[in-house]
Amino acid sequence: MTGPVRVVGVGLLGTSIGLGLRARGVEVILADASPTHVAIAVDYGAGRAPAAGDEPELVVVCVPPDVTADVVAAELAAFPNAIVTDVASVKAPILAALRERGADVSRYLGSHPMAGRERGGPMAGRADLFVGRPWVVAAHEDISYRRAAIVDDLILDLGATLIEMTPEAQDLAVAIVSHTPQVVSSLMARRLVDAPESALGLAGGGVRDVTRVAASDPGLWVQILGANAPAVAEQLRAFRDDLDRFIEALDDPAAPGARRRIAEELAGGNTGVERLPGKHGVDRRFVALTVMVDDRPGQLARLFEDVGAAGVNIEDLRLEHSPGAQIGLAEIAIVPEARERLIEELAVRGWRIAG
């Protein structure tokens, strides 16, 4: 890209876009309803404040979903030579709202980066937030490929993986892989509110994995779920049917066929997980190896060094502390063919393998 690029809304995503583009030397103009947010993002190096005579070639709208259509329409009117995109997680309702208003959608192309953090605001911004992450372009028939190319440039320059979908297909996809999991995670975490302290003291990786995204901003998620309500409701009804079958089996596990039903539902979960793409989107399975790490400075770095010295690449990592003990559990994902060799190498170097 050459720029300038105008970013409207300098929270996590907007600031990260600005930081990523500035790292490539692209001129970035930052705008936000909060002057303080603009000042913070400018101080962090994400761009400059707006000035009279600005003529951006691209406008990226990064505001909450309930005002995205309003802001996109205003930006289309204010900058008649610019292409406008947005990063809201739903696409079809925004496009429909713009068409209803008579906005020039021949210069609008919605997009959605599948990236984020539990923290928000300009101080949470990172230049590498989108590297290797999927970024959907929701194409529609009213914009030409030539005009849309600048949005592709934005995505590729920020290191993301471009994926083309229709707005409707995108909204269904995020309902399955993002919005419904958010609801399930939040409702599971709600079960912890009245849980006894003795139970919470036993919490390990399982409950933490399931409830991790439950820490997200409720106000933002009310907007997201409201905008994509039909697709999410459809997924939750199917999930409810699965739960009803499972509960029925648990109510009388000794009944004929009950244990088979439980096993089949659990096996279905195995099949679903296996369909998720691995690192870099490649459908390759890894195996886990859990190493016991003393809870003192430098031990994790030493583990990484020893794994590297064994010629093995760590594909993924998860850390967990053993309750009541000065020890951590580092679960590393590696290729299956390296497992036995790495166990031997780590044992020689004094590491203890759990399990």
Tab-separated table of C-alpha atoms in Angstrom:
chain	number	residue	atom	x	y	z
A	1	MET	CA	0.000	0.000	0.000
A	2	THR	CA	1.001	3.622	-0.473
A	3	GLY	CA	-1.668	5.397	1.559
A	4	PRO	CA	-2.731	7.507	3.178
A	5	VAL	CA	-5.052	5.238	5.131
A	6	ARG	CA	-7.645	6.679	7.510
A	7	VAL	CA	-8.469	4.485	10.522
A	8	VAL	CA	-11.697	5.377	12.308
A	9	GLY	CA	-11.840	3.938	15.819
A	10	VAL	CA	-8.516	3.412	17.584
A	11	GLY	CA	-9.243	0.585	19.953
A	12	LEU	CA	-7.346	-2.689	19.783
A	13	LEU	CA	-7.969	-3.414	16.087
A	14	GLY	CA	-7.684	0.149	14.809
A	15	THR	CA	-4.469	0.854	16.682
A	16	SER	CA	-3.000	-2.492	15.586
A	17	ILE	CA	-3.802	-1.704	11.959
A	18	GLY	CA	-2.139	1.687	12.336
A	19	LEU	CA	0.962	0.220	13.972
A	20	GLY	CA	1.251	-2.473	11.307
A	21	LEU	CA	0.954	-0.001	8.430
A	22	ARG	CA	3.332	2.527	9.990
A	23	ALA	CA	5.905	-0.264	10.320
A	24	ARG	CA	5.731	-0.497	6.515
A	25	GLY	CA	6.053	3.265	6.053
A	26	VAL	CA	2.404	3.863	5.136
A	27	GLU	CA	0.892	7.193	6.188
A	28	VAL	CA	-1.948	6.604	8.670
A	29	ILE	CA	-4.596	9.072	9.827
A	30	LEU	CA	-6.278	8.260	13.134
A	31	ALA	CA	-9.807	9.314	14.058
A	32	ASP	CA	-11.960	8.435	17.057
A	33	ALA	CA	-14.884	9.830	19.027
A	34	SER	CA	-12.465	10.009	21.966
A	35	PRO	CA	-9.655	12.581	21.561
A	36	THR	CA	-7.821	10.794	24.368
A	37	HIS	CA	-7.779	7.534	22.422
A	38	VAL	CA	-6.387	9.366	19.391
A	39	ALA	CA	-3.685	11.023	21.500
A	40	ILE	CA	-2.652	7.688	23.041
A	41	ALA	CA	-2.547	5.928	19.660
A	42	VAL	CA	-0.502	8.784	18.182
A	43	ASP	CA	1.950	8.596	21.096
A	44	TYR	CA	2.299	4.854	20.470
A	45	GLY	CA	3.238	5.552	16.855
A	46	ALA	CA	0.089	4.261	15.149
A	47	GLY	CA	-0.346	7.371	12.991
A	48	ARG	CA	-1.210	11.053	13.126
A	49	ALA	CA	-4.302	13.075	13.979
A	50	PRO	CA	-6.619	14.212	11.136
A	51	ALA	CA	-5.831	17.448	9.301
A	52	ALA	CA	-7.674	19.672	6.845
A	53	GLY	CA	-7.303	18.453	3.293
A	54	ASP	CA	-6.780	14.774	4.105
A	55	GLU	CA	-7.514	12.573	1.081
A	56	PRO	CA	-7.190	8.923	2.113
A	57	GLU	CA	-7.187	6.220	-0.524
A	58	LEU	CA	-8.630	3.775	1.994
A	59	VAL	CA	-10.771	4.202	5.106
A	60	VAL	CA	-10.858	1.387	7.677
A	61	VAL	CA	-13.784	1.630	10.110
A	62	CYS	CA	-13.084	-0.070	13.460
A	63	VAL	CA	-16.053	0.901	15.619
A	64	PRO	CA	-18.648	-1.155	17.563
A	65	PRO	CA	-21.090	-3.129	15.382
A	66	ASP	CA	-24.162	-1.099	16.347
A	67	VAL	CA	-22.717	2.083	14.814
A	68	THR	CA	-20.613	0.567	12.016
A	69	ALA	CA	-23.164	1.217	9.257
A	70	ASP	CA	-23.604	4.848	10.403
A	71	VAL	CA	-19.872	5.502	10.412
A	72	VAL	CA	-19.253	3.727	7.076
A	73	ALA	CA	-22.018	5.806	5.446
A	74	ALA	CA	-20.521	9.021	6.862
A	75	GLU	CA	-17.027	8.117	5.643
A	76	LEU	CA	-18.302	7.258	2.148
A	77	ALA	CA	-19.942	10.693	1.982
A	78	ALA	CA	-16.958	12.569	3.439
A	79	PHE	CA	-14.323	10.980	1.173
A	80	PRO	CA	-15.846	10.385	-2.286
A	81	ASN	CA	-12.567	9.119	-3.756
A	82	ALA	CA	-11.815	6.567	-1.042
A	83	ILE	CA	-12.621	2.891	-0.697
A	84	VAL	CA	-14.165	2.115	2.696
A	85	THR	CA	-13.938	-1.155	4.586
A	86	ASP	CA	-14.835	-2.144	8.141
A	87	VAL	CA	-13.737	-4.855	10.547
A	88	ALA	CA	-17.035	-5.681	12.265
A	89	SER	CA	-17.632	-9.372	12.855
A	90	VAL	CA	-20.932	-9.417	10.932
A	91	LYS	CA	-21.203	-8.385	7.309
A	92	ALA	CA	-24.646	-8.977	5.764
A	93	PRO	CA	-26.631	-6.630	8.080
A	94	ILE	CA	-24.156	-3.788	7.521
A	95	LEU	CA	-24.280	-4.137	3.730
A	96	ALA	CA	-28.102	-4.269	3.837
A	97	ALA	CA	-28.254	-1.153	6.031
A	98	LEU	CA	-25.971	0.770	3.663
A	99	ARG	CA	-28.091	-0.199	0.657
A	100	GLU	CA	-31.257	0.917	2.474
A	101	ARG	CA	-29.679	4.337	3.036
A	102	GLY	CA	-28.667	4.663	-0.596
A	103	ALA	CA	-24.957	4.764	0.278
A	104	ASP	CA	-22.420	4.284	-2.520
A	105	VAL	CA	-21.653	0.610	-1.873
A	106	SER	CA	-19.596	0.489	-5.089
A	107	ARG	CA	-16.848	1.900	-2.829
A	108	TYR	CA	-17.592	-0.280	0.201
A	109	LEU	CA	-16.194	-3.729	0.890
A	110	GLY	CA	-16.710	-5.290	4.300
A	111	SER	CA	-13.959	-7.368	5.898
A	112	HIS	CA	-13.346	-9.181	9.173
A	113	PRO	CA	-9.994	-10.111	10.718
A	114	MET	CA	-10.184	-13.203	12.925
A	115	ALA	CA	-7.802	-11.715	15.472
A	116	GLY	CA	-8.091	-10.143	18.879
A	117	ARG	CA	-7.064	-10.164	22.510
A	118	GLU	CA	-8.869	-10.248	25.856
A	119	ARG	CA	-7.683	-6.657	26.392
A	120	GLY	CA	-9.019	-3.684	24.467
A	121	GLY	CA	-8.166	-0.039	23.842
A	122	PRO	CA	-5.255	1.624	22.030
A	123	MET	CA	-2.677	0.511	24.613
A	124	ALA	CA	-3.418	-3.129	23.710
A	125	GLY	CA	-2.545	-2.578	20.045
A	126	ARG	CA	0.195	-4.674	18.423
A	127	ALA	CA	1.758	-4.317	14.996
A	128	ASP	CA	1.858	-8.111	14.572
A	129	LEU	CA	-1.712	-8.796	15.720
A	130	PHE	CA	-2.845	-10.008	12.295
A	131	VAL	CA	0.225	-11.971	11.220
A	132	GLY	CA	-0.839	-15.434	10.078
A	133	ARG	CA	-4.473	-14.832	11.045
A	134	PRO	CA	-7.439	-15.326	8.652
A	135	TRP	CA	-8.983	-12.087	7.374
A	136	VAL	CA	-12.264	-12.424	5.487
A	137	VAL	CA	-13.183	-10.207	2.547
A	138	ALA	CA	-16.969	-10.243	2.133
A	139	ALA	CA	-17.332	-9.621	-1.587
A	140	HIS	CA	-20.564	-8.382	-3.168
A	141	GLU	CA	-21.666	-7.661	-6.730
A	142	ASP	CA	-21.686	-3.848	-6.451
A	143	ILE	CA	-17.916	-3.366	-6.174
A	144	SER	CA	-15.394	-4.154	-8.879
A	145	TYR	CA	-12.321	-6.303	-8.420
A	146	ARG	CA	-10.121	-3.337	-9.364
A	147	ARG	CA	-11.564	-1.159	-6.624
A	148	ALA	CA	-11.529	-3.976	-4.071
A	149	ALA	CA	-7.830	-4.707	-4.640
A	150	ILE	CA	-6.745	-2.073	-2.129
A	151	VAL	CA	-8.472	-3.992	0.678
A	152	ASP	CA	-6.543	-7.090	-0.391
A	153	ASP	CA	-3.344	-5.026	-0.210
A	154	LEU	CA	-4.189	-3.932	3.346
A	155	ILE	CA	-4.715	-7.509	4.488
A	156	LEU	CA	-1.595	-8.905	2.850
A	157	ASP	CA	0.606	-6.017	3.999
A	158	LEU	CA	-0.449	-6.687	7.593
A	159	GLY	CA	0.633	-10.323	7.238
A	160	ALA	CA	-2.862	-11.839	7.394
A	161	THR	CA	-4.263	-14.666	5.252
A	162	LEU	CA	-6.927	-13.409	2.861
A	163	ILE	CA	-10.131	-15.455	2.604
A	164	GLU	CA	-12.972	-14.534	0.235
A	165	MET	CA	-16.571	-15.260	1.285
A	166	THR	CA	-20.016	-13.840	0.680
A	167	PRO	CA	-21.397	-11.736	3.548
A	168	GLU	CA	-23.963	-14.434	4.345
A	169	ALA	CA	-21.393	-17.249	4.373
A	170	GLN	CA	-19.105	-15.171	6.595
A	171	ASP	CA	-21.840	-14.527	9.141
A	172	LEU	CA	-22.727	-18.223	9.306
A	173	ALA	CA	-19.053	-19.172	9.632
A	174	VAL	CA	-18.386	-16.841	12.573
A	175	ALA	CA	-21.595	-18.023	14.233
A	176	ILE	CA	-20.115	-21.542	14.215
A	177	VAL	CA	-16.474	-20.861	15.120
A	178	SER	CA	-16.674	-17.654	17.184
A	179	HIS	CA	-20.074	-16.428	18.345
A	180	THR	CA	-21.578	-19.711	19.565
A	181	PRO	CA	-18.338	-20.720	21.353
A	182	GLN	CA	-18.416	-17.328	23.107
A	183	VAL	CA	-21.929	-18.009	24.430
A	184	VAL	CA	-21.065	-21.564	25.503
A	185	SER	CA	-17.900	-20.349	27.233
A	186	SER	CA	-19.720	-17.554	29.054
A	187	LEU	CA	-22.557	-19.795	30.227
A	188	MET	CA	-20.071	-22.395	31.471
A	189	ALA	CA	-18.166	-19.681	33.349
A	190	ARG	CA	-21.456	-18.537	34.873
A	191	ARG	CA	-21.696	-21.961	36.554
A	192	LEU	CA	-18.579	-20.958	38.518
A	193	VAL	CA	-20.232	-17.949	40.183
A	194	ASP	CA	-21.882	-20.038	42.890
A	195	ALA	CA	-19.371	-22.890	42.871
A	196	PRO	CA	-17.801	-23.715	46.270
A	197	GLU	CA	-14.270	-22.481	46.864
A	198	SER	CA	-13.141	-26.069	47.344
A	199	ALA	CA	-14.184	-26.854	43.776
A	200	LEU	CA	-12.501	-23.758	42.311
A	201	GLY	CA	-9.276	-24.781	44.022
A	202	LEU	CA	-9.202	-27.867	41.823
A	203	ALA	CA	-9.547	-25.907	38.558
A	204	GLY	CA	-7.102	-27.050	35.916
A	205	GLY	CA	-6.542	-26.705	32.213
A	206	GLY	CA	-9.919	-28.120	31.191
A	207	VAL	CA	-12.133	-25.498	32.788
A	208	ARG	CA	-9.655	-22.718	31.976
A	209	ASP	CA	-9.631	-23.679	28.288
A	210	VAL	CA	-13.425	-23.811	28.102
A	211	THR	CA	-13.935	-20.468	29.879
A	212	ARG	CA	-10.997	-18.437	28.530
A	213	VAL	CA	-13.026	-16.214	26.197
A	214	ALA	CA	-15.684	-15.660	28.872
A	215	ALA	CA	-13.524	-12.742	30.059
A	216	SER	CA	-14.537	-10.750	26.947
A	217	ASP	CA	-16.441	-7.455	27.097
A	218	PRO	CA	-20.191	-8.150	27.623
A	219	GLY	CA	-21.266	-4.827	26.095
A	220	LEU	CA	-19.453	-5.530	22.842
A	221	TRP	CA	-20.793	-9.078	22.678
A	222	VAL	CA	-24.375	-7.936	23.163
A	223	GLN	CA	-23.930	-5.932	19.965
A	224	ILE	CA	-22.193	-8.740	18.048
A	225	LEU	CA	-24.737	-11.372	19.032
A	226	GLY	CA	-27.633	-9.030	18.308
A	227	ALA	CA	-26.321	-8.346	14.794
A	228	ASN	CA	-25.864	-12.060	14.052
A	229	ALA	CA	-28.768	-13.343	16.141
A	230	PRO	CA	-30.490	-15.652	13.602
A	231	ALA	CA	-27.325	-17.596	12.755
A	232	VAL	CA	-26.233	-17.878	16.387
A	233	ALA	CA	-29.697	-18.921	17.550
A	234	GLU	CA	-29.727	-21.681	14.935
A	235	GLN	CA	-26.390	-23.023	16.197
A	236	LEU	CA	-27.479	-22.817	19.836
A	237	ARG	CA	-30.678	-24.748	19.100
A	238	ALA	CA	-28.608	-27.531	17.567
A	239	PHE	CA	-26.284	-27.411	20.582
A	240	ARG	CA	-29.319	-27.586	22.897
A	241	ASP	CA	-30.518	-30.706	21.055
A	242	ASP	CA	-27.112	-32.315	21.618
A	243	LEU	CA	-27.267	-31.412	25.307
A	244	ASP	CA	-30.791	-32.795	25.658
A	245	ARG	CA	-29.678	-36.139	24.227
A	246	PHE	CA	-26.681	-36.210	26.535
A	247	ILE	CA	-28.738	-35.305	29.612
A	248	GLU	CA	-31.311	-37.967	28.782
A	249	ALA	CA	-28.565	-40.579	28.675
A	250	LEU	CA	-27.054	-39.371	31.952
A	251	ASP	CA	-30.421	-39.439	33.705
A	252	ASP	CA	-30.382	-43.218	33.408
A	253	PRO	CA	-26.899	-44.386	32.346
A	254	ALA	CA	-27.885	-47.997	32.997
A	255	ALA	CA	-30.698	-47.870	30.439
A	256	PRO	CA	-30.184	-49.847	27.209
A	257	GLY	CA	-28.201	-47.764	24.723
A	258	ALA	CA	-27.443	-44.927	27.166
A	259	ARG	CA	-23.712	-45.546	27.426
A	260	ARG	CA	-23.477	-46.008	23.677
A	261	ARG	CA	-25.154	-42.621	23.186
A	262	ILE	CA	-22.713	-40.962	25.584
A	263	ALA	CA	-19.768	-42.588	23.808
A	264	GLU	CA	-21.042	-41.551	20.368
A	265	GLU	CA	-21.552	-37.943	21.433
A	266	LEU	CA	-18.032	-37.793	22.899
A	267	ALA	CA	-16.573	-39.459	19.801
A	268	GLY	CA	-18.377	-36.876	17.696
A	269	GLY	CA	-16.422	-34.233	19.583
A	270	ASN	CA	-13.183	-36.029	18.671
A	271	THR	CA	-14.199	-35.950	15.014
A	272	GLY	CA	-15.040	-32.261	15.170
A	273	VAL	CA	-11.724	-31.315	16.745
A	274	GLU	CA	-9.847	-33.339	14.125
A	275	ARG	CA	-11.415	-31.191	11.399
A	276	LEU	CA	-9.842	-28.011	12.738
A	277	PRO	CA	-6.799	-27.016	10.677
A	278	GLY	CA	-3.451	-27.020	12.431
A	279	LYS	CA	-0.609	-24.538	12.302
A	280	HIS	CA	-0.532	-22.382	9.133
A	281	GLY	CA	-3.918	-23.872	8.197
A	282	VAL	CA	-2.358	-27.230	7.420
A	283	ASP	CA	-4.377	-30.330	8.321
A	284	ARG	CA	-1.559	-32.009	10.207
A	285	ARG	CA	-1.944	-33.635	13.601
A	286	PHE	CA	0.506	-33.129	16.440
A	287	VAL	CA	1.059	-35.035	19.684
A	288	ALA	CA	1.400	-33.524	23.148
A	289	LEU	CA	4.317	-34.016	25.494
A	290	THR	CA	4.015	-32.660	29.049
A	291	VAL	CA	7.254	-31.616	30.704
A	292	MET	CA	7.544	-30.761	34.404
A	293	VAL	CA	9.229	-27.368	34.840
A	294	ASP	CA	10.481	-25.963	38.150
A	295	ASP	CA	8.793	-22.660	38.999
A	296	ARG	CA	11.899	-20.498	38.979
A	297	PRO	CA	13.454	-18.023	36.520
A	298	GLY	CA	15.070	-19.325	33.352
A	299	GLN	CA	13.622	-22.838	33.364
A	300	LEU	CA	11.225	-22.347	30.482
A	301	ALA	CA	13.965	-20.758	28.384
A	302	ARG	CA	16.202	-23.747	29.156
A	303	LEU	CA	13.451	-26.125	28.024
A	304	PHE	CA	13.077	-24.291	24.715
A	305	GLU	CA	16.833	-24.386	24.199
A	306	ASP	CA	17.029	-28.122	24.927
A	307	VAL	CA	14.118	-28.928	22.598
A	308	GLY	CA	15.798	-26.894	19.875
A	309	ALA	CA	19.108	-28.625	20.493
A	310	ALA	CA	17.308	-31.933	19.924
A	311	GLY	CA	16.292	-30.695	16.480
A	312	VAL	CA	12.572	-30.623	17.309
A	313	ASN	CA	10.212	-27.727	16.572
A	314	ILE	CA	7.582	-26.733	19.145
A	315	GLU	CA	4.343	-26.412	17.182
A	316	ASP	CA	2.272	-25.143	20.105
A	317	LEU	CA	2.607	-24.580	23.852
A	318	ARG	CA	0.295	-24.556	26.861
A	319	LEU	CA	1.355	-23.808	30.435
A	320	GLU	CA	-0.363	-24.915	33.629
A	321	HIS	CA	0.678	-24.768	37.264
A	322	SER	CA	0.361	-27.764	39.508
A	323	PRO	CA	-1.907	-26.753	42.454
A	324	GLY	CA	0.018	-26.344	45.706
A	325	ALA	CA	3.402	-27.179	44.178
A	326	GLN	CA	6.322	-25.068	42.978
A	327	ILE	CA	6.210	-26.674	39.578
A	328	GLY	CA	4.649	-25.972	36.222
A	329	LEU	CA	3.490	-28.253	33.445
A	330	ALA	CA	4.553	-27.274	29.933
A	331	GLU	CA	2.490	-29.140	27.350
A	332	ILE	CA	4.298	-28.876	24.042
A	333	ALA	CA	2.878	-30.008	20.712
A	334	ILE	CA	5.313	-31.726	18.352
A	335	VAL	CA	5.176	-33.919	15.260
A	336	PRO	CA	4.439	-37.561	16.164
A	337	GLU	CA	7.634	-38.955	14.649
A	338	ALA	CA	9.775	-36.844	17.014
A	339	ARG	CA	8.059	-37.867	20.250
A	340	GLU	CA	10.150	-40.863	21.386
A	341	ARG	CA	13.422	-39.257	20.358
A	342	LEU	CA	12.590	-36.042	22.229
A	343	ILE	CA	11.605	-37.955	25.384
A	344	GLU	CA	15.023	-39.625	25.376
A	345	GLU	CA	16.869	-36.371	24.683
A	346	LEU	CA	15.057	-34.472	27.449
A	347	ALA	CA	15.598	-37.297	29.949
A	348	VAL	CA	19.347	-37.123	29.291
A	349	ARG	CA	19.214	-33.391	30.018
A	350	GLY	CA	17.449	-33.971	33.343
A	351	TRP	CA	13.859	-33.155	32.423
A	352	ARG	CA	10.936	-35.069	33.924
A	353	ILE	CA	8.097	-36.083	31.598
A	354	ALA	CA	4.624	-36.144	33.156
A	355	GLY	CA	2.451	-39.160	32.429
